[in-house]
Every structure is written in C-alpha cells, then in structure tokens.
Coordinates of C-alpha atoms and ligand atoms in Angstrom, one line a residue:
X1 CA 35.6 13.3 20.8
X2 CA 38.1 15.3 19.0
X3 CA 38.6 19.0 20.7
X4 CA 40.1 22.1 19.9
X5 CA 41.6 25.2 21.6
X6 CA 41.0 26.9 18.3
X7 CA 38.1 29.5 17.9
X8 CA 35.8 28.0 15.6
X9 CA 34.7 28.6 12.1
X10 CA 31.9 27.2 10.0
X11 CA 31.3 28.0 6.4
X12 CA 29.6 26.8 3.9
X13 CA 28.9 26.3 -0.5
X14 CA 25.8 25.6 -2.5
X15 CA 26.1 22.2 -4.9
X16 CA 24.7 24.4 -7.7
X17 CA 27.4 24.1 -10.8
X18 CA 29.8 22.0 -12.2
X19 CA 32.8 24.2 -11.7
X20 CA 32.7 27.0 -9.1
X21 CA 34.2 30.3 -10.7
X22 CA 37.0 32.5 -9.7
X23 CA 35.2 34.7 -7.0
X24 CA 34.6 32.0 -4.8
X25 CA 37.8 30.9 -5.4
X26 CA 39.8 33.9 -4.3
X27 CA 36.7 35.3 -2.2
X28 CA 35.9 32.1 -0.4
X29 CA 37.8 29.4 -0.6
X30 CA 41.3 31.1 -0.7
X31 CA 40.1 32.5 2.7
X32 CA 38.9 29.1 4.0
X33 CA 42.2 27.5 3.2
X34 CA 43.8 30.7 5.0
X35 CA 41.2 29.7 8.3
X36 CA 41.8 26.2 8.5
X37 CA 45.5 27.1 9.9
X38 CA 43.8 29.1 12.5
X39 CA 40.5 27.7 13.6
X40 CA 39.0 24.7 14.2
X41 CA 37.0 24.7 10.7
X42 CA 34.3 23.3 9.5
X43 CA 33.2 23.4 5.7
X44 CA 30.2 21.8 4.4
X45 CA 28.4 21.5 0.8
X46 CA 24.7 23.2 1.6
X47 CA 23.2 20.4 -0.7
X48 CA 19.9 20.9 1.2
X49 CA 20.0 25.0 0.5
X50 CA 20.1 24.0 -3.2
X51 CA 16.8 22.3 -3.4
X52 CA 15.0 24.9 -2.6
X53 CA 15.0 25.7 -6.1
X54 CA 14.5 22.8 -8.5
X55 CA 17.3 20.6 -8.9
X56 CA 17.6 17.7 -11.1
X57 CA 18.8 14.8 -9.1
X58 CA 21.7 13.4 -11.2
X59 CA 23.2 16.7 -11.3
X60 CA 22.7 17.9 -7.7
X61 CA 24.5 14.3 -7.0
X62 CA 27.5 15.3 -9.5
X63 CA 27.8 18.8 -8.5
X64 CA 27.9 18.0 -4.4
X65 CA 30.7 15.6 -5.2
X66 CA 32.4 17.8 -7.7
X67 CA 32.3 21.0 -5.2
X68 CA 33.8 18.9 -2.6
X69 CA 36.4 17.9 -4.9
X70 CA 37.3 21.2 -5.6
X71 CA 37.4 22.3 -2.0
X72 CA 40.4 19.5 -1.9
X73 CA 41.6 20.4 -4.6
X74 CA 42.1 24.4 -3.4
X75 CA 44.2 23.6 -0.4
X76 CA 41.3 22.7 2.2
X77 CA 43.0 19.6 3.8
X78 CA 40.6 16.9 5.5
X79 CA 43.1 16.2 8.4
X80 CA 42.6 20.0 9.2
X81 CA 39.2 20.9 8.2
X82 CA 35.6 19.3 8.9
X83 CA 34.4 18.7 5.3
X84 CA 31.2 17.3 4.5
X85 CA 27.9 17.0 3.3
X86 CA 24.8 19.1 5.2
X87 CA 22.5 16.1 4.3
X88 CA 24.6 13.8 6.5
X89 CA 24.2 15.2 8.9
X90 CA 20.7 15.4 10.2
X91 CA 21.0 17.3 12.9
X92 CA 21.1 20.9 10.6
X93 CA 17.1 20.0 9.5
X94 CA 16.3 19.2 12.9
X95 CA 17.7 22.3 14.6
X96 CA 16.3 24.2 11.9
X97 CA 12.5 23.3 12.5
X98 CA 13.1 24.6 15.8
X99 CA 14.3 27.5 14.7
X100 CA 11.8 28.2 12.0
X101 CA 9.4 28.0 15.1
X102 CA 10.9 31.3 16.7
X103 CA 11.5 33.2 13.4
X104 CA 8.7 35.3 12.7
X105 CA 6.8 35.2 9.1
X106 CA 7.5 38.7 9.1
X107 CA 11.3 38.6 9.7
X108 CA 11.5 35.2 7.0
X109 CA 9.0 37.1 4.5
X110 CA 11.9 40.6 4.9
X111 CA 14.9 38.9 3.7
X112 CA 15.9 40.4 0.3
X113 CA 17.6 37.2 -0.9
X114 CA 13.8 34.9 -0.3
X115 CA 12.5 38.6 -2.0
X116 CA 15.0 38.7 -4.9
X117 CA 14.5 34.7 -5.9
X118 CA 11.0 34.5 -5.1
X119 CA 10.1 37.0 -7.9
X120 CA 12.5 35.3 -10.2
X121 CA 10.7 32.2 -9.5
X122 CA 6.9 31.0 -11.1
X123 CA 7.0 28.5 -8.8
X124 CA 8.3 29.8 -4.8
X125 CA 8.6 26.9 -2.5
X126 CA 8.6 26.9 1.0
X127 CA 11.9 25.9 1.9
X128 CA 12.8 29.3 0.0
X129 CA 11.3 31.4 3.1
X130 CA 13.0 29.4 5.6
X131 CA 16.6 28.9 4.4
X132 CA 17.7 31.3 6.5
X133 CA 16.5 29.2 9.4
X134 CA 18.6 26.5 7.9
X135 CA 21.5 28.4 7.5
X136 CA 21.1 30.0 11.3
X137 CA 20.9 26.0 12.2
X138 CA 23.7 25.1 10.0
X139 CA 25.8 27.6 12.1
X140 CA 24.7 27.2 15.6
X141 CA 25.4 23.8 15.6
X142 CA 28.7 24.1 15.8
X143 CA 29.1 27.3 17.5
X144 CA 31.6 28.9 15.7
X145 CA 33.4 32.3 17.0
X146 CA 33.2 33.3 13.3
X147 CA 31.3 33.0 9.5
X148 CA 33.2 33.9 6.7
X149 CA 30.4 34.4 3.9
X150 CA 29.8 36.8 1.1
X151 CA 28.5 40.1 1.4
X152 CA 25.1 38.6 -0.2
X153 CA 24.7 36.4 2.8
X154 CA 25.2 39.9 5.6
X155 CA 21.4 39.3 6.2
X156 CA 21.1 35.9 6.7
X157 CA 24.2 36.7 8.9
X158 CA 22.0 39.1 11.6
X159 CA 19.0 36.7 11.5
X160 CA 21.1 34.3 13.1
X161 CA 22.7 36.0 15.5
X162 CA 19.2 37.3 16.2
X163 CA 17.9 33.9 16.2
X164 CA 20.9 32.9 19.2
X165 CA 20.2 35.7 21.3
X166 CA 16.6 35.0 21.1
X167 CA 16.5 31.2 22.1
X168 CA 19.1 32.1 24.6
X169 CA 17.2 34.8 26.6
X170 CA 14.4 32.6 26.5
X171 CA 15.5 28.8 26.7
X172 CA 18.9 29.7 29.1
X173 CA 22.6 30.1 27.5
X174 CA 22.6 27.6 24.5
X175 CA 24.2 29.1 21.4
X176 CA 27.7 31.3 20.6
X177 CA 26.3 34.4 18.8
X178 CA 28.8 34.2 15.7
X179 CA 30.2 36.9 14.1
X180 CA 30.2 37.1 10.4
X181 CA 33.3 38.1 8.3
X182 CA 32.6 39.4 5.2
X183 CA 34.3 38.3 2.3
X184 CA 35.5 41.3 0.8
X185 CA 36.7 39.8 -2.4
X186 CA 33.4 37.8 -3.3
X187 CA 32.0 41.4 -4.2
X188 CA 35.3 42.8 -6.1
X189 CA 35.1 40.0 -8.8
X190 CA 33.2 40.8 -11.8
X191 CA 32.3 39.7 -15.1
X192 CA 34.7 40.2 -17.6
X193 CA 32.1 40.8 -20.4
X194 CA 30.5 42.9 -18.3
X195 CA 32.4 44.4 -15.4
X196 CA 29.7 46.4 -13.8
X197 CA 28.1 43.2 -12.6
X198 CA 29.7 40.6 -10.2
X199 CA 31.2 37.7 -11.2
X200 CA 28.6 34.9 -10.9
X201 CA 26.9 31.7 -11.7
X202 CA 23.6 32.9 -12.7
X203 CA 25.1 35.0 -15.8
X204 CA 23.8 34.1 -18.6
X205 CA 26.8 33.9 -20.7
X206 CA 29.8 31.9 -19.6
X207 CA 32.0 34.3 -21.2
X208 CA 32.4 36.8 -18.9
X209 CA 32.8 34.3 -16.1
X210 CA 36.5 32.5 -14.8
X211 CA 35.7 28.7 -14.1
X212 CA 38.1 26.6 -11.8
X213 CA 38.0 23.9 -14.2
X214 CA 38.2 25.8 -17.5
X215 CA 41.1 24.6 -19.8
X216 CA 44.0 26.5 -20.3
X217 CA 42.7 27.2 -23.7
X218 CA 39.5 28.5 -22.4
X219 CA 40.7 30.6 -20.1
X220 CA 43.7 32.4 -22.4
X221 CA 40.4 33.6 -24.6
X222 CA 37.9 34.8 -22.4
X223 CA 41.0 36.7 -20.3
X224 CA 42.1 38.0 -23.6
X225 CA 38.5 39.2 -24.8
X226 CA 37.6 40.4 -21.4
X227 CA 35.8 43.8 -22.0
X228 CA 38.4 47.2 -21.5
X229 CA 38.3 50.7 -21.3
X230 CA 38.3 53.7 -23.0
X231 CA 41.6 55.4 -23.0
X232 CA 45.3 53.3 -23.4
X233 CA 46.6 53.7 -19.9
X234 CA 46.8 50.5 -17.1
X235 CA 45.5 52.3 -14.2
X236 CA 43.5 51.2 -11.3
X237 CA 40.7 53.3 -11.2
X238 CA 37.1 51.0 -10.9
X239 CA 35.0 54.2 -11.6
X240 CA 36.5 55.1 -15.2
X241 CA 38.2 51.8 -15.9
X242 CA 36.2 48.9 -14.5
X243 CA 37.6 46.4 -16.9
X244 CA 40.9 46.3 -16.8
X245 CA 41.0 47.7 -12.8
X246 CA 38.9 44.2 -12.5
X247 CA 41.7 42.4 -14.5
X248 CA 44.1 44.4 -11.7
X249 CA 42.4 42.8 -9.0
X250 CA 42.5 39.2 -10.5
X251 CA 46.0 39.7 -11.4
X252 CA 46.7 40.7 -7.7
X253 CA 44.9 38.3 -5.8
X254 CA 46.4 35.3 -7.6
X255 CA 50.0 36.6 -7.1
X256 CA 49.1 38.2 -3.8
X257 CA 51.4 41.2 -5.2
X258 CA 49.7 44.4 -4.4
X259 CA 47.6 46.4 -7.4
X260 CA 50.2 49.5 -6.7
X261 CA 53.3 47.2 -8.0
X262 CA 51.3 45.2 -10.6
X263 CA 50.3 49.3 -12.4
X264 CA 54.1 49.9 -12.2
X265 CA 55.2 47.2 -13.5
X266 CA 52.9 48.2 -16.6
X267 CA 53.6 51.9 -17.2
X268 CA 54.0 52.8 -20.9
X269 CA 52.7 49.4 -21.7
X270 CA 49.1 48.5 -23.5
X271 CA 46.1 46.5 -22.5
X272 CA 47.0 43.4 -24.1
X273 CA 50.6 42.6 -22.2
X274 CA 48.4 42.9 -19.0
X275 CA 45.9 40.3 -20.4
X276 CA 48.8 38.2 -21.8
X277 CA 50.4 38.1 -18.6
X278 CA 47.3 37.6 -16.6
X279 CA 46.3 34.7 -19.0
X280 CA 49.2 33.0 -18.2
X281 CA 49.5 34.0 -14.2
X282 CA 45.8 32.1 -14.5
X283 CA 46.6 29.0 -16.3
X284 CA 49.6 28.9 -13.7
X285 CA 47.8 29.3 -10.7
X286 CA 44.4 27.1 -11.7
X287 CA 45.6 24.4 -13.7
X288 CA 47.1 22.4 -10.7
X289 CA 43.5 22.7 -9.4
X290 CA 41.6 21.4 -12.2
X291 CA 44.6 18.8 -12.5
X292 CA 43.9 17.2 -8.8
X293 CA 39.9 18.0 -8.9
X294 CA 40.0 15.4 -11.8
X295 CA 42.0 13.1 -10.1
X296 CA 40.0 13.4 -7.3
X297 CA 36.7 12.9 -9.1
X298 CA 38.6 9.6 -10.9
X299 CA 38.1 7.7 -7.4
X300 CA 34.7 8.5 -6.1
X301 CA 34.9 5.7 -3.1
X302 CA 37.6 7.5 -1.8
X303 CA 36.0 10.9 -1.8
X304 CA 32.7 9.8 -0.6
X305 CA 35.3 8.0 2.2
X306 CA 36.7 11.8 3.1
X307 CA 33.1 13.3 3.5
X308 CA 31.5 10.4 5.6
X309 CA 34.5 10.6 7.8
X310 CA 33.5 14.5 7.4
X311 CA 30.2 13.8 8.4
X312 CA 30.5 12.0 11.1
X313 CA 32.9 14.2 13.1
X314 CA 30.7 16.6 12.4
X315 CA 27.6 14.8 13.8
X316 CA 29.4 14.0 16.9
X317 CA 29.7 17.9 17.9
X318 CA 26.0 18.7 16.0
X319 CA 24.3 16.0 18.0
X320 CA 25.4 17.5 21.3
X321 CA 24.3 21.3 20.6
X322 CA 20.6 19.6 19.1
X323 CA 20.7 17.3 22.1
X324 CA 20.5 20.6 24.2
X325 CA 18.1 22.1 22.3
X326 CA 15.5 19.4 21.9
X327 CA 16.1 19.5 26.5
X328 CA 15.3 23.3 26.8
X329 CA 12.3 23.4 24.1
X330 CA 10.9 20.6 26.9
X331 CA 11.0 17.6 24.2
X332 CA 10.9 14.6 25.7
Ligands
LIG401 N1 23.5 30.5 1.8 C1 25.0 30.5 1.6 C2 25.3 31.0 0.2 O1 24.5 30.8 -0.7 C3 25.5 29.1 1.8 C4 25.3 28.6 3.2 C5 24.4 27.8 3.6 C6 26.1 29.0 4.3 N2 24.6 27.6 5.0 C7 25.6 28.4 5.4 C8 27.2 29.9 4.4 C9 26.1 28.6 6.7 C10 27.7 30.1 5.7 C11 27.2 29.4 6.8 O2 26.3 31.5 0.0

C-alpha cells in the first residue's frame, strides 16, 4: 500500500452538468490543484450524491466522465492526487448505512440543504435525507486532516465531525475528526446577469453564468453584457457596485493580481476596457482547459483507465477504515 507523510485531504464534486462553471473553478478546483502539492489528496466525482434527485442515466454517465475530465484538465494530476469515481468504490455506501444508523431522524430531517431541495422537489426521495451520511462516509474513510468544501456544504461539514466523535466515544478510537476549510471564493462568484445571486448551476439562464467549456466567443459576450452599475467609476465596492466589483474579483482571481492593483490600473477609465480586458484574461486562462478536457474526452479508455487506477487506490485505504468499522459495530 502506498503511504504518505502528508496530512490528508478529501474533497469531492457532483456529476450534475456538462461543464462546471467558473466558481468551482476558482473556488474549488484552483484550491484542490493548490492541495495536491501539499497533502495526500483525494478527489472523487459524488456520482451517487447526484441520484438523489432524478438523473437520466446517459447523462449522469457523460457528465461523471466529463467532470473528471475537467478535473485533469485544471491541473489536478493523477500521479499526485486520488481521482475517482464514489461508485467504485463500495466501501462509501457501506460505511454510510452504518452511519445513517447513529444519525438521528431529527439531526437528518434539520439540515437546511435536505430542507431547501425537499421543498423544491414534488417528489423527495430518501436518499435526499441521508446524503449527509454519505458524505460523513465519503470522508471518514479516508480520514483526512482536512475538507475543502463550499460554504453551502458548512452543515454537512459538523454532522460529520459529529458523526466521528460519536462512533468514536462509543465504538473506541476509529475516525480523524476532519476539519473543514471553507472555500471562500465559491461564495464571492456571482451571476453576471444578476450579481446579487451566486454563480451557480441551478440558474435558470446560462447567461449570467461562466462555463469552463464555453467558446471563446461565448464567453467575450456574456463578459461583455455582464450587468453593471450605476455611476462610471471602477471601484471595488460589492455593496453599491456588485457588478462590476464581481467582474473585480474574476479579473483578480484568474491573474492572482490583487483587486487594489487591478482598480488602479483602471482609474479614469470606463466599464467597458475592464470587461474588454477581462474577456480576453478569460479566453486566456480557460481556453487551454477546454482545449485538453476535449482531448481528454476524445479517448475515453484511457480516462476510464485513470479513474479505475483512481478507484482502486482508493479502495485499498477505504476497505481498511470499513474493515474496522464493520469489527467494532460486532459484524461478524
Ligand atoms: N455534497 C457536496 C456538494 O454538493 C459534494 C460532496 C459529496 C462532498 N461528498 C463529499 C464534498 C465529501 C466534500 C467531501 O458540494
């Protein structure tokens, strides 16, 4: 087995579009590229977390293959990081039924993500109250020091540490209680139509959104027809200029230049030289992307190759952790 001195990090995506957009690129997967230098990392597709709304199969398949793709693609490197598939490796369902049999209805039923898609949803399945006991077993497995996620996910976060110290007081020592690191930039995206809402997969109009595989073409217009602000002045203010202080941000994390140099570099000039500019900084930095997230997607073998080789160093180090679990729960 292969071991690390590195603290450990485990993170993980849902397979629910084509083309993730530009806040998980800078708020997750930037970071996760930035992790992989300094933990022992493992970064997984949560295909199963996606079914717990209806998916249709033939796209579930493409988008789980098209999401890893673009994790290559971004800089996450198989020879560093654990990629794979969450449905290849078993262990994550297994570890999660015993885990759904110490969370309490009560604690499930509380979670403002099962409350917020449940009432979106005529139909609420099951598996919608317990993903977070999926997602504490999709952690503990491995357990990581540390679990970069969104500030959406904060919740799901406590439940498992909850979850840890809970089998651990009363099964013996099993589990690392993980800290979570939030992903500031996740929540400092947002739309460009409309910037008082974060930028996100479940807006309703592709406009306002930045996709990692939009053409150079598409991304020029909706970066030039992003929404502005009243007034003529590029300033970095998100309370009285939302729009173009989002635009700021963009423009900032792709060129990891700070916001203060990118405003001086604009006094005296108008809206549309920053959008220009930014168009082009985008095209620059997300074209290489799309370019090698086709290629990658042009020989399927090879990818499916990189995530069974995924899965199966990530089954060796799951297996032992379940092993240990299935021993103190008294399964024979
Ligand atoms: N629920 C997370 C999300 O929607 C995805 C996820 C599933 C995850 N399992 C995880 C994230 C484990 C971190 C660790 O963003």
């Amino acid at each position: 087995m292969t071991t690390s001195s590195l603290p450990r990090t485990v993170s993980g995506i849902q397979a629910t579009s084509d083309s993730l957009h530009l806040g998980n690129f800078i708020g997750a997967l930037q970071q996760f590229v930035a992790h992989q230098e300094s933990h022992d990392a493992f970064y997984f597709i949560a295909n199963m977390h996606a079914i717990t709304v209806e998916q249709d199969p033939t796209d579930l398949r493409e988008r789980t293959l098209r999401t890893a793709a673009q994790f290559i693609a971004a800089g996450l490197d198989p020879e560093k990081s654990t990629i794979f598939v969450q449905s290849q490796v078993p262990a994550h369902p297994q570890l999660s039924w015993v885990l759904e049999c110490t969370t309490s209805m009560g604690e499930a039923s509380r979670m403002t993500q099962f409350k917020d898609k449940s009432a979106k949803q005529e139909h609420v399945s099951l598996g919608l109250l317990t993903y977070p006991a999926l997602m504490a077993a999709d952690i503990l497995l491995y357990n990581p020091q540390m679990v970069p996620v969104g500030e959406d996910q904060r919740q799901h976060l406590e439940l498992t540490r909850n979850l840890a110290e809970r089998f651990n007081y009363r099964f013996g020592e099993t589990f690392v209680v993980p800290e979570a690191q939030i992903l500031k930039a996740t929540a400092k995206i947002y739309d460009l139509q409309n910037p008082g809402a974060k930028m996100s997969k479940s807006l309703p109009s592709p406009q306002g959104r930045i996709d990692l595989l939009d053409d150079a073409k598409s991304l020029t217009k909706k970066i030039k027809s992003a929404v502005t602000d009243d007034g003529k002045e590029i300033a970095y203010d998100p309370q009285a200029k939302p729009g173009v202080s989002n635009l700021l941000t963009i423009y900032s994390s792709l060129t990891s230049r700070p916001v203060d140099d990118i405003v001086a570099d604009y006094e005296g000039k108008m809206y549309g030289h920053l959008k220009v500019d930014l168009a082009e900084i985008a095209v620059e930095s997300l074209a290489p992307v799309r370019e090698r997230t086709e290629e990658l997607l042009q020989d399927r073998a090879q990818l499916q190759a990189i995530l069974d080789a995924g899965a199966a160093k990530a089954n060796e180090i799951a297996e032992v952790t379940l092993r240990d679990v299935y021993d103190k729960v008294g399964f024979v």
